[in-house]
mmCIF file of C-alpha atoms in Angstrom:
data_model
loop_
_atom_site.group_PDB
_atom_site.id
_atom_site.type_symbol
_atom_site.label_atom_id
_atom_site.label_comp_id
_atom_site.label_asym_id
_atom_site.label_seq_id
_atom_site.Cartn_x
_atom_site.Cartn_y
_atom_site.Cartn_z
ATOM 1 C CA MET A 15 88.925 -14.831 66.664
ATOM 2 C CA ASN A 16 87.360 -18.282 66.718
ATOM 3 C CA ALA A 17 87.013 -19.593 63.179
ATOM 4 C CA ASN A 18 83.395 -20.587 63.858
ATOM 5 C CA VAL A 19 82.324 -17.076 64.796
ATOM 6 C CA LEU A 20 81.082 -14.862 61.980
ATOM 7 C CA ASP A 21 82.882 -11.520 61.759
ATOM 8 C CA THR A 22 79.831 -9.460 60.872
ATOM 9 C CA THR A 23 81.635 -6.109 60.910
ATOM 10 C CA ASP A 24 83.944 -6.854 57.983
ATOM 11 C CA PHE A 25 81.208 -8.757 56.226
ATOM 12 C CA GLU A 26 78.741 -5.891 56.516
ATOM 13 C CA VAL A 27 81.168 -3.334 55.102
ATOM 14 C CA THR A 28 82.003 -5.537 52.135
ATOM 15 C CA GLN A 29 78.387 -6.346 51.304
ATOM 16 C CA THR A 30 77.094 -2.825 51.810
ATOM 17 C CA ALA A 31 79.502 -1.632 49.172
ATOM 18 C CA LEU A 32 77.729 -3.937 46.755
ATOM 19 C CA GLY A 33 74.363 -2.375 47.560
ATOM 20 C CA LYS A 34 72.764 -5.601 48.779
ATOM 21 C CA ASP A 35 69.680 -5.828 50.972
ATOM 22 C CA LYS A 36 70.411 -6.007 54.686
ATOM 23 C CA ALA A 37 69.291 -8.821 56.985
ATOM 24 C CA LEU A 38 69.491 -8.906 60.788
ATOM 25 C CA ILE A 39 69.816 -12.152 62.748
ATOM 26 C CA ILE A 40 69.059 -11.996 66.482
ATOM 27 C CA GLY A 41 69.782 -14.835 68.894
ATOM 28 C CA GLU A 42 72.030 -16.235 71.582
ATOM 29 C CA GLU A 43 72.888 -19.540 69.881
ATOM 30 C CA GLU A 44 76.029 -18.994 67.822
ATOM 31 C CA PHE A 45 75.558 -22.080 65.665
ATOM 32 C CA ILE A 46 72.094 -20.945 64.592
ATOM 33 C CA LYS A 47 73.369 -17.467 63.688
ATOM 34 C CA ILE A 48 76.196 -18.916 61.597
ATOM 35 C CA ASN A 49 73.872 -21.434 59.934
ATOM 36 C CA VAL A 50 71.268 -18.809 59.000
ATOM 37 C CA SER A 51 73.972 -16.340 57.920
ATOM 38 C CA ASN A 52 75.357 -18.913 55.508
ATOM 39 C CA LYS A 53 71.875 -19.560 54.112
ATOM 40 C CA LEU A 54 71.394 -15.847 53.508
ATOM 41 C CA SER A 55 74.792 -14.784 52.221
ATOM 42 C CA SER A 56 77.260 -17.526 51.324
ATOM 43 C CA GLU A 57 78.360 -18.089 47.742
ATOM 44 C CA HIS A 58 76.398 -21.368 47.712
ATOM 45 C CA SER A 59 73.192 -19.648 48.837
ATOM 46 C CA LYS A 60 70.426 -18.575 46.473
ATOM 47 C CA PHE A 61 69.839 -15.525 48.697
ATOM 48 C CA ASP A 62 72.104 -12.494 48.658
ATOM 49 C CA TYR A 63 71.916 -10.423 51.831
ATOM 50 C CA ASN A 64 74.259 -8.243 53.794
ATOM 51 C CA VAL A 65 74.034 -9.940 57.201
ATOM 52 C CA THR A 66 74.367 -8.426 60.666
ATOM 53 C CA THR A 67 74.026 -10.486 63.856
ATOM 54 C CA LYS A 68 73.120 -9.484 67.404
ATOM 55 C CA ASP A 69 73.129 -11.620 70.545
ATOM 56 C CA SER A 70 70.180 -10.102 72.414
ATOM 57 C CA LEU A 71 66.788 -8.745 71.472
ATOM 58 C CA THR A 72 67.604 -5.440 73.173
ATOM 59 C CA GLU A 73 70.639 -4.999 70.915
ATOM 60 C CA GLY A 74 68.575 -6.105 67.947
ATOM 61 C CA ILE A 75 65.831 -3.548 68.621
ATOM 62 C CA GLN A 76 68.434 -0.806 68.897
ATOM 63 C CA GLU A 77 69.934 -1.930 65.589
ATOM 64 C CA ILE A 78 66.501 -1.893 63.923
ATOM 65 C CA THR A 79 65.809 1.647 65.081
ATOM 66 C CA GLU A 80 69.187 2.909 63.841
ATOM 67 C CA HIS A 81 69.444 1.103 60.494
ATOM 68 C CA SER A 82 67.180 -0.072 57.702
ATOM 69 C CA PHE A 83 66.707 -3.839 57.203
ATOM 70 C CA SER A 84 64.878 -5.827 54.544
ATOM 71 C CA LEU A 85 64.662 -9.012 56.619
ATOM 72 C CA ILE A 86 64.898 -10.080 60.261
ATOM 73 C CA VAL A 87 65.442 -13.596 61.593
ATOM 74 C CA LEU A 88 64.743 -13.913 65.335
ATOM 75 C CA ASP A 89 65.570 -16.903 67.536
ATOM 76 C CA ILE A 90 62.775 -16.828 70.125
ATOM 77 C CA ASP A 91 64.327 -19.349 72.518
ATOM 78 C CA ASN A 92 64.835 -17.798 75.993
ATOM 79 C CA LEU A 93 62.955 -14.609 75.091
ATOM 80 C CA GLU A 94 60.567 -12.826 77.456
ATOM 81 C CA GLY A 95 57.072 -12.062 76.229
ATOM 82 C CA LEU A 96 57.274 -8.373 77.078
ATOM 83 C CA HIS A 97 60.337 -7.847 74.886
ATOM 84 C CA LEU A 98 58.783 -9.881 72.087
ATOM 85 C CA ASN A 99 55.626 -7.733 72.124
ATOM 86 C CA ARG A 100 57.740 -4.596 71.821
ATOM 87 C CA PHE A 101 59.705 -6.149 68.962
ATOM 88 C CA TYR A 102 56.455 -7.094 67.185
ATOM 89 C CA LYS A 103 55.117 -3.532 67.394
ATOM 90 C CA ILE A 104 58.354 -2.190 65.900
ATOM 91 C CA ILE A 105 58.442 -4.551 62.910
ATOM 92 C CA MET A 106 54.757 -3.914 62.218
ATOM 93 C CA SER A 107 55.398 -0.182 62.306
ATOM 94 C CA LEU A 108 58.426 -0.445 60.011
ATOM 95 C CA GLN A 109 56.869 -3.213 57.850
ATOM 96 C CA ILE A 110 59.914 -5.523 58.012
ATOM 97 C CA PRO A 111 59.429 -9.179 56.924
ATOM 98 C CA THR A 112 60.438 -11.382 59.867
ATOM 99 C CA MET A 113 61.091 -15.069 60.416
ATOM 100 C CA LEU A 114 60.671 -16.439 63.950
ATOM 101 C CA ILE A 115 62.556 -19.656 64.657
ATOM 102 C CA GLY A 116 62.463 -21.750 67.812
ATOM 103 C CA SER A 117 62.958 -25.198 69.299
ATOM 104 C CA ASP A 118 59.373 -25.673 70.483
ATOM 105 C CA PRO A 119 56.722 -25.796 67.711
ATOM 106 C CA THR A 120 54.007 -25.363 70.354
ATOM 107 C CA ILE A 121 55.346 -21.932 71.282
ATOM 108 C CA LEU A 122 55.575 -20.971 67.608
ATOM 109 C CA ASN A 123 51.932 -21.964 67.078
ATOM 110 C CA LYS A 124 50.924 -19.972 70.161
ATOM 111 C CA LEU A 125 52.696 -16.886 68.799
ATOM 112 C CA ARG A 126 51.030 -17.395 65.434
ATOM 113 C CA SER A 127 47.626 -17.245 67.098
ATOM 114 C CA GLU A 128 48.573 -14.118 69.067
ATOM 115 C CA PHE A 129 50.248 -12.079 66.335
ATOM 116 C CA ASP A 130 48.890 -10.864 63.029
ATOM 117 C CA ASN A 131 51.196 -12.775 60.686
ATOM 118 C CA LYS A 132 51.051 -10.544 57.604
ATOM 119 C CA LEU A 133 54.775 -9.904 58.043
ATOM 120 C CA LEU A 134 55.726 -13.069 59.917
ATOM 121 C CA THR A 135 56.625 -16.639 59.195
ATOM 122 C CA PHE A 136 57.343 -19.321 61.796
ATOM 123 C CA LEU A 137 59.870 -22.132 61.451
ATOM 124 C CA PRO A 138 60.884 -24.819 63.977
ATOM 125 C CA LYS A 139 64.624 -25.390 64.281
ATOM 126 C CA SER A 140 64.108 -29.092 63.636
ATOM 127 C CA ILE A 141 63.341 -28.352 59.979
ATOM 128 C CA LEU A 142 65.490 -25.257 59.613
ATOM 129 C CA ASN A 143 67.838 -26.851 57.072
ATOM 130 C CA SER A 144 65.156 -28.473 54.931
ATOM 131 C CA MET A 145 62.536 -25.714 54.981
ATOM 132 C CA PHE A 146 64.429 -22.439 55.387
ATOM 133 C CA GLY A 147 64.587 -21.546 51.687
ATOM 134 C CA GLU A 148 60.971 -22.421 50.982
ATOM 135 C CA SER A 149 59.717 -20.603 54.090
ATOM 136 C CA LEU A 150 61.722 -17.492 53.263
ATOM 137 C CA ASN A 151 60.460 -17.470 49.684
ATOM 138 C CA LEU A 152 56.871 -17.687 50.925
ATOM 139 C CA LEU A 153 57.517 -14.842 53.356
ATOM 140 C CA LEU A 154 59.098 -12.625 50.707
ATOM 141 C CA ASN A 155 56.315 -13.346 48.225
ATOM 142 C CA LYS A 156 53.615 -12.268 50.645
ATOM 143 C CA THR A 157 55.575 -9.226 51.879
ATOM 144 C CA ASN A 158 56.691 -7.658 48.614
ATOM 145 C CA LYS A 159 56.617 -3.882 48.313
ATOM 146 C CA ALA A 160 53.059 -3.813 47.015
ATOM 147 C CA GLU A 161 51.784 -5.960 49.886
ATOM 148 C CA ARG A 162 53.655 -3.907 52.490
ATOM 149 C CA PHE A 163 52.104 -0.757 51.022
ATOM 150 C CA ASN A 164 48.684 -2.386 51.216
ATOM 151 C CA ASN A 165 49.331 -3.288 54.857
ATOM 152 C CA ARG A 166 50.226 0.311 55.602
ATOM 153 C CA VAL A 167 47.024 1.429 53.935
ATOM 154 C CA LYS A 168 45.039 -1.073 55.974
ATOM 155 C CA ASN A 169 46.636 0.178 59.176
ATOM 156 C CA ILE A 170 45.803 3.741 58.221
ATOM 157 C CA GLY A 171 42.251 2.738 57.377
ATOM 158 C CA ALA A 172 41.895 1.042 60.770
ATOM 159 C CA GLN A 173 43.024 4.165 62.582
ATOM 160 C CA LYS A 174 40.713 6.917 63.748
ATOM 161 C CA LYS A 175 38.947 8.596 60.863
ATOM 162 C CA PRO A 176 38.322 12.326 60.576
ATOM 163 C CA PHE A 177 35.631 13.658 62.908
ATOM 164 C CA THR A 178 33.634 14.702 59.847
ATOM 165 C CA PHE A 179 33.176 11.025 58.891
ATOM 166 C CA TYR A 180 31.608 10.161 62.236
ATOM 167 C CA LEU A 181 29.487 13.308 62.315
ATOM 168 C CA LEU A 182 28.126 12.651 58.843
ATOM 169 C CA ALA A 183 27.564 8.961 59.617
ATOM 170 C CA THR A 184 25.562 9.952 62.716
ATOM 171 C CA LEU A 185 23.419 12.295 60.639
ATOM 172 C CA LEU A 186 22.885 9.575 58.049
ATOM 173 C CA PHE A 187 21.816 7.081 60.719
ATOM 174 C CA CYS A 188 19.407 9.655 62.166
ATOM 175 C CA GLU A 189 18.008 10.792 58.811
ATOM 176 C CA PRO A 190 14.738 8.771 59.123
ATOM 177 C CA LEU A 191 14.144 10.410 62.524
ATOM 178 C CA ILE A 192 14.834 13.820 60.980
ATOM 179 C CA LYS A 193 12.143 13.118 58.376
ATOM 180 C CA LEU A 194 9.697 12.127 61.114
ATOM 181 C CA CYS A 195 10.396 15.346 62.981
ATOM 182 C CA TYR A 196 9.967 17.321 59.763
ATOM 183 C CA LEU A 197 6.650 15.574 59.084
ATOM 184 C CA LYS A 198 5.481 16.352 62.641
ATOM 185 C CA LEU A 199 6.349 20.056 62.351
ATOM 186 C CA ASN A 200 5.044 20.391 58.812
ATOM 187 C CA THR A 201 1.649 18.788 59.459
ATOM 188 C CA GLY A 202 1.027 19.473 63.129
ATOM 189 C CA PHE A 203 -0.165 15.896 63.576
ATOM 190 C CA ALA A 204 0.239 14.129 66.908
ATOM 191 C CA TRP A 205 3.248 11.808 67.226
ATOM 192 C CA GLU A 206 0.939 8.806 67.287
ATOM 193 C CA THR A 207 -0.493 9.810 63.914
ATOM 194 C CA VAL A 208 2.960 10.549 62.461
ATOM 195 C CA LEU A 209 4.338 7.178 63.511
ATOM 196 C CA ARG A 210 1.243 5.284 62.382
ATOM 197 C CA THR A 211 1.506 7.018 59.013
ATOM 198 C CA ALA A 212 5.223 6.235 58.679
ATOM 199 C CA PHE A 213 4.771 2.577 59.575
ATOM 200 C CA SER A 214 1.932 2.238 57.074
ATOM 201 C CA ILE A 215 4.243 2.839 54.109
ATOM 202 C CA GLU A 216 3.626 0.174 51.461
ATOM 203 C CA GLY A 217 6.149 -1.347 49.110
ATOM 204 C CA ILE A 218 9.756 -2.424 49.581
ATOM 205 C CA PHE A 219 11.244 0.505 47.666
ATOM 206 C CA HIS A 220 9.197 3.127 49.481
ATOM 207 C CA ASN A 221 10.197 1.642 52.844
ATOM 208 C CA PHE A 222 13.821 1.502 51.766
ATOM 209 C CA GLU A 223 13.728 5.145 50.652
ATOM 210 C CA PHE A 224 12.248 6.227 53.975
ATOM 211 C CA TRP A 225 14.058 4.008 56.498
ATOM 212 C CA GLY A 226 17.105 2.469 54.884
ATOM 213 C CA ILE A 227 18.896 4.424 52.201
ATOM 214 C CA PHE A 228 20.733 6.988 54.325
ATOM 215 C CA PRO A 229 21.513 4.672 57.314
ATOM 216 C CA LEU A 230 22.994 2.187 54.837
ATOM 217 C CA ALA A 231 25.224 4.954 53.474
ATOM 218 C CA GLY A 232 26.308 5.782 57.037
ATOM 219 C CA LEU A 233 27.212 2.149 57.691
ATOM 220 C CA ALA A 234 29.262 1.988 54.492
ATOM 221 C CA LEU A 235 31.058 5.222 55.395
ATOM 222 C CA VAL A 236 32.457 4.022 58.727
ATOM 223 C CA THR A 237 33.041 0.379 57.765
ATOM 224 C CA ILE A 238 36.211 -0.686 55.958
ATOM 225 C CA ARG A 239 35.017 -3.438 53.647
ATOM 226 C CA PRO A 240 35.527 -4.175 49.934
ATOM 227 C CA TRP A 241 31.889 -3.225 49.279
ATOM 228 C CA SER A 242 31.847 -0.015 51.350
ATOM 229 C CA LEU A 243 32.817 2.455 48.643
ATOM 230 C CA PHE A 244 30.468 0.871 46.109
ATOM 231 C CA VAL A 245 27.507 0.861 48.519
ATOM 232 C CA PHE A 246 28.158 4.428 49.673
ATOM 233 C CA THR A 247 28.386 5.657 46.075
ATOM 234 C CA ALA A 248 25.335 3.673 44.943
ATOM 235 C CA THR A 249 23.159 4.923 47.800
ATOM 236 C CA GLN A 250 24.078 8.527 47.012
ATOM 237 C CA ILE A 251 23.244 8.116 43.329
ATOM 238 C CA TYR A 252 19.935 6.524 44.270
ATOM 239 C CA ALA A 253 19.161 9.267 46.816
ATOM 240 C CA LEU A 254 19.933 11.949 44.255
ATOM 241 C CA PHE A 255 17.700 10.173 41.747
ATOM 242 C CA THR A 256 14.774 10.056 44.214
ATOM 243 C CA VAL A 257 15.156 13.780 44.932
ATOM 244 C CA ILE A 258 15.270 14.711 41.247
ATOM 245 C CA THR A 259 12.241 12.548 40.397
ATOM 246 C CA TYR A 260 10.265 13.415 43.552
ATOM 247 C CA GLU A 261 6.526 14.013 43.071
ATOM 248 C CA LYS A 262 4.816 16.576 45.269
ATOM 249 C CA PHE A 263 3.245 15.345 48.524
ATOM 250 C CA THR A 264 4.351 11.749 48.093
ATOM 251 C CA TRP A 265 6.650 9.505 50.102
ATOM 252 C CA PRO A 266 9.045 9.834 51.680
ATOM 253 C CA TYR A 267 8.678 13.587 52.399
ATOM 254 C CA ILE A 268 4.915 14.282 52.202
ATOM 255 C CA ALA A 269 5.674 17.849 51.129
ATOM 256 C CA GLU A 270 5.842 19.971 48.029
ATOM 257 C CA THR A 271 9.622 19.542 47.855
ATOM 258 C CA PRO A 272 12.175 17.398 49.726
ATOM 259 C CA HIS A 273 13.171 19.210 52.908
ATOM 260 C CA ILE A 274 16.482 20.964 53.182
ATOM 261 C CA SER A 275 18.122 18.351 55.430
ATOM 262 C CA THR A 276 18.007 15.811 52.601
ATOM 263 C CA SER A 277 19.683 18.188 50.157
ATOM 264 C CA LEU A 278 22.264 19.061 52.807
ATOM 265 C CA LEU A 279 23.102 15.402 53.430
ATOM 266 C CA ILE A 280 23.404 14.710 49.713
ATOM 267 C CA GLY A 281 25.748 17.678 49.403
ATOM 268 C CA LEU A 282 27.913 16.471 52.317
ATOM 269 C CA ASN A 283 27.985 12.960 50.867
ATOM 270 C CA ALA A 284 29.113 14.403 47.531
ATOM 271 C CA ALA A 285 31.982 16.121 49.369
ATOM 272 C CA ILE A 286 32.935 12.784 50.957
ATOM 273 C CA LEU A 287 32.927 11.153 47.515
ATOM 274 C CA MET A 288 35.282 13.880 46.291
ATOM 275 C CA TYR A 289 37.515 13.122 49.279
ATOM 276 C CA LEU A 290 37.476 9.421 48.401
ATOM 277 C CA LEU A 291 38.591 10.141 44.849
ATOM 278 C CA ILE A 292 42.098 10.571 46.283
ATOM 279 C CA PRO A 293 43.725 7.109 45.924
ATOM 280 C CA GLU A 294 45.295 7.129 49.404
ATOM 281 C CA ASN A 295 41.884 7.835 50.963
ATOM 282 C CA ARG A 296 39.961 5.443 48.755
ATOM 283 C CA LYS A 297 42.194 2.394 48.801
ATOM 284 C CA PRO A 298 41.483 1.214 52.394
ATOM 285 C CA TYR A 299 37.874 0.597 51.377
ATOM 286 C CA TRP A 300 39.024 -2.150 49.018
ATOM 287 C CA PHE A 301 40.538 -4.223 51.796
ATOM 288 C CA LYS A 302 39.081 -6.150 54.691
ATOM 289 C CA THR A 303 40.646 -5.170 58.022
ATOM 290 C CA SER A 304 39.561 -8.272 59.885
ATOM 291 C CA SER A 305 41.874 -11.296 59.766
ATOM 292 C CA LEU A 306 40.213 -14.272 58.109
ATOM 293 C CA TRP A 307 41.244 -17.843 58.755
ATOM 294 C CA ARG A 308 42.338 -19.271 55.456
ATOM 295 C CA ASN A 309 41.857 -22.926 54.618
ATOM 296 C CA THR A 310 45.022 -22.784 52.476
ATOM 297 C CA ALA A 311 47.409 -22.560 55.442
ATOM 298 C CA ARG A 312 50.682 -24.323 54.707
ATOM 299 C CA PHE A 313 52.130 -26.884 57.091
ATOM 300 C CA ALA A 314 55.712 -28.041 57.279
ATOM 301 C CA ILE A 315 56.136 -31.758 56.761
ATOM 302 C CA ASN A 316 58.907 -34.176 55.813
ATOM 303 C CA LEU A 317 57.015 -36.856 53.930
ATOM 304 C CA LYS A 318 58.887 -39.452 51.892
ATOM 305 C CA THR A 319 56.588 -40.614 49.143
ATOM 306 C CA ASN A 320 56.339 -41.065 45.367
ATOM 307 C CA PHE A 321 54.454 -39.770 42.383
ATOM 308 C CA ARG A 322 53.593 -41.173 38.968
ATOM 309 C CA TYR A 323 54.459 -38.930 36.037
ATOM 310 C CA ASN A 324 54.253 -40.115 32.408
ATOM 311 C CA ASP A 325 53.740 -43.701 33.680
ATOM 312 C CA ILE A 326 57.023 -43.561 35.602
ATOM 313 C CA VAL A 327 57.115 -43.752 39.427
ATOM 314 C CA GLN A 328 59.505 -41.222 40.971
ATOM 315 C CA GLU A 329 60.628 -40.879 44.589
ATOM 316 C CA THR A 330 60.092 -37.495 46.256
ATOM 317 C CA THR A 331 59.859 -35.627 49.561
ATOM 318 C CA ILE A 332 56.930 -33.331 50.325
ATOM 319 C CA THR A 333 58.209 -30.490 52.529
ATOM 320 C CA ASN A 334 55.021 -28.492 52.965
ATOM 321 C CA ILE A 335 51.383 -29.157 52.330
ATOM 322 C CA SER A 336 48.026 -27.389 52.439
ATOM 323 C CA GLU A 337 44.400 -28.305 51.880
ATOM 324 C CA SER A 338 44.731 -27.319 48.232
ATOM 325 C CA GLY A 339 48.240 -28.417 47.243
ATOM 326 C CA ALA A 340 51.802 -29.294 48.190
ATOM 327 C CA TYR A 341 55.436 -28.497 47.519
ATOM 328 C CA PHE A 342 58.018 -31.196 46.860
ATOM 329 C CA THR A 343 61.512 -31.588 45.466
ATOM 330 C CA CYS A 344 62.964 -34.165 43.129
ATOM 331 C CA LYS A 345 65.804 -34.616 40.628
ATOM 332 C CA GLU A 346 63.565 -34.812 37.566
ATOM 333 C CA LYS A 347 62.764 -31.816 35.382
ATOM 334 C CA LEU A 348 58.977 -31.527 35.152
ATOM 335 C CA GLU A 349 56.739 -29.244 33.116
ATOM 336 C CA VAL A 350 54.212 -26.715 34.454
ATOM 337 C CA GLY A 351 50.650 -27.743 33.606
ATOM 338 C CA HIS A 352 51.278 -31.468 33.509
ATOM 339 C CA LYS A 353 49.248 -33.831 35.674
ATOM 340 C CA MET A 354 50.516 -36.537 37.997
ATOM 341 C CA LYS A 355 49.366 -38.849 40.759
ATOM 342 C CA ILE A 356 50.915 -38.403 44.224
ATOM 343 C CA THR A 357 50.741 -40.972 47.004
ATOM 344 C CA VAL A 358 49.938 -39.412 50.394
ATOM 345 C CA PRO A 359 49.918 -41.609 53.526
ATOM 346 C CA MET A 360 46.794 -40.610 55.469
ATOM 347 C CA ASP A 361 45.665 -42.215 58.724
ATOM 348 C CA GLY A 362 47.777 -45.318 58.184
ATOM 349 C CA LYS A 363 46.751 -45.886 54.581
ATOM 350 C CA SER A 364 48.114 -44.579 51.295
ATOM 351 C CA THR A 365 45.827 -42.338 49.268
ATOM 352 C CA VAL A 366 46.580 -41.520 45.642
ATOM 353 C CA LEU A 367 45.674 -37.946 44.714
ATOM 354 C CA GLU A 368 45.685 -36.431 41.260
ATOM 355 C CA ALA A 369 47.615 -33.163 41.016
ATOM 356 C CA ILE A 370 48.678 -30.599 38.444
ATOM 357 C CA ILE A 371 52.010 -28.748 38.459
ATOM 358 C CA ARG A 372 51.368 -25.024 38.952
ATOM 359 C CA ARG A 373 54.876 -23.637 39.492
ATOM 360 C CA THR A 374 58.548 -24.534 39.578
ATOM 361 C CA GLN A 375 61.204 -23.204 41.923
ATOM 362 C CA ASP A 376 64.970 -23.436 42.210
ATOM 363 C CA THR A 377 66.366 -25.109 45.314
ATOM 364 C CA ALA A 378 69.591 -24.776 47.242
ATOM 365 C CA HIS A 379 70.837 -27.993 45.598
ATOM 366 C CA ASP A 380 71.816 -27.878 41.936
ATOM 367 C CA ASN A 381 70.593 -31.440 41.332
ATOM 368 C CA TYR A 382 67.086 -30.873 42.717
ATOM 369 C CA PHE A 383 64.068 -28.954 41.473
ATOM 370 C CA GLY A 384 61.128 -27.676 43.518
ATOM 371 C CA TYR A 385 57.493 -27.939 42.408
ATOM 372 C CA GLY A 386 54.216 -26.554 43.664
ATOM 373 C CA VAL A 387 51.187 -28.646 42.749
ATOM 374 C CA GLU A 388 47.442 -28.210 43.112
ATOM 375 C CA PHE A 389 45.387 -31.242 44.092
ATOM 376 C CA LEU A 390 42.463 -32.265 41.866
ATOM 377 C CA PHE A 391 40.092 -34.216 44.090
ATOM 378 C CA ASN A 392 37.882 -36.883 42.604
ATOM 379 C CA ASN A 393 34.933 -36.146 44.887
ATOM 380 C CA LYS A 394 33.822 -34.155 47.907
ATOM 381 C CA LEU A 395 34.504 -37.023 50.339
ATOM 382 C CA GLN A 396 38.135 -37.305 49.222
ATOM 383 C CA LYS A 397 38.572 -33.557 49.622
ATOM 384 C CA THR A 398 37.009 -33.622 53.104
ATOM 385 C CA ASP A 399 39.196 -36.534 54.261
ATOM 386 C CA PHE A 400 42.325 -34.792 53.024
ATOM 387 C CA SER A 401 41.280 -31.506 54.652
ATOM 388 C CA ASP A 402 40.858 -33.283 58.002
ATOM 389 C CA TYR A 403 44.304 -34.844 57.605
ATOM 390 C CA VAL A 404 45.952 -31.472 56.952
ATOM 391 C CA LYS A 405 44.177 -29.778 59.859
ATOM 392 C CA ASN A 406 45.695 -32.315 62.240
ATOM 393 C CA LEU A 407 49.215 -31.272 61.267
ATOM 394 C CA THR A 408 50.853 -29.034 63.867
ATOM 395 C CA ILE A 409 53.838 -27.267 62.285
ATOM 396 C CA ARG A 410 52.338 -24.486 60.245
ATOM 397 C CA VAL A 411 54.586 -22.517 57.862
ATOM 398 C CA GLN A 412 52.230 -19.794 56.609
#
């Protein structure tokens, strides 16, 4: 066998015996597979995976369906879109953290806009050596077991809900109309008189009790938002309170007692609340299902610059940056919580930004340390200028 070709069969058997996590590398380019394998499993690597490699995406998909993997690295060069879509559906279903690498950053950015990247990170091959460790750490941090469980819950919450939910929500939306019909039958008034009477209700609370309280509960029931459970519960408590404290022949029922439909809806809503007491049923309501564009997106960069720390100027390289902070490496040992001034070349001129060290991180090189800093802007204009600079960067990491 060629000495440059990784013998994954023997390697996999040896590593599996040690109980290590398994990683799958898929791609045609042998050098890339060897390079990534060494970053994930060699004795000089800070990662410790049992590595398997496959040449084609078809073989890789078969491997994924037959074995369990904790990480996938996919070389997207020369891949067809149809196969990639199938691969994406599989990793989303199995919740496997995945790194997509490729030669063309434009294609990576296009894929980032097409795919929900909760489980994905994107890395151009041009910065594979300098940014692989940092990118993988970011991916693993955002796809830990708790986050993957949350993603599963979100997916479940986005799926079709029980028919009872939609039936009850429909009744809740129609509840004001039910009251109008009840008022018409109970009084014998003409519809014109009933509607004129209903629209003559005075006071915000009285109008809310008549027109809004139950429809709002219906909206909260079928909408997965962080406020949904709170609003649904609050509206039911308020509705129950209005029924208990109801005075004869007053709004919103104009009768001796609230009509039976109101009591029935309150009873059904109470049953739904009991259903939502189960954690698996309740938890989706604490998450937003829509993807929000975050202004803290990280961009890969290779920026040679310097920083001033304790009145000493030190050389450094910023390897990724966002609108709120940056990550850089240097040989000096720095302390979390300390402030510094970092020089950032922006639009042809050097801008000095104040920053505070928020975290430290080991690097692949024993003589270098990694630091994550948060920028402390002097004013709104400085923050806006820096935000515009970051948005013009093209190689996004997360």
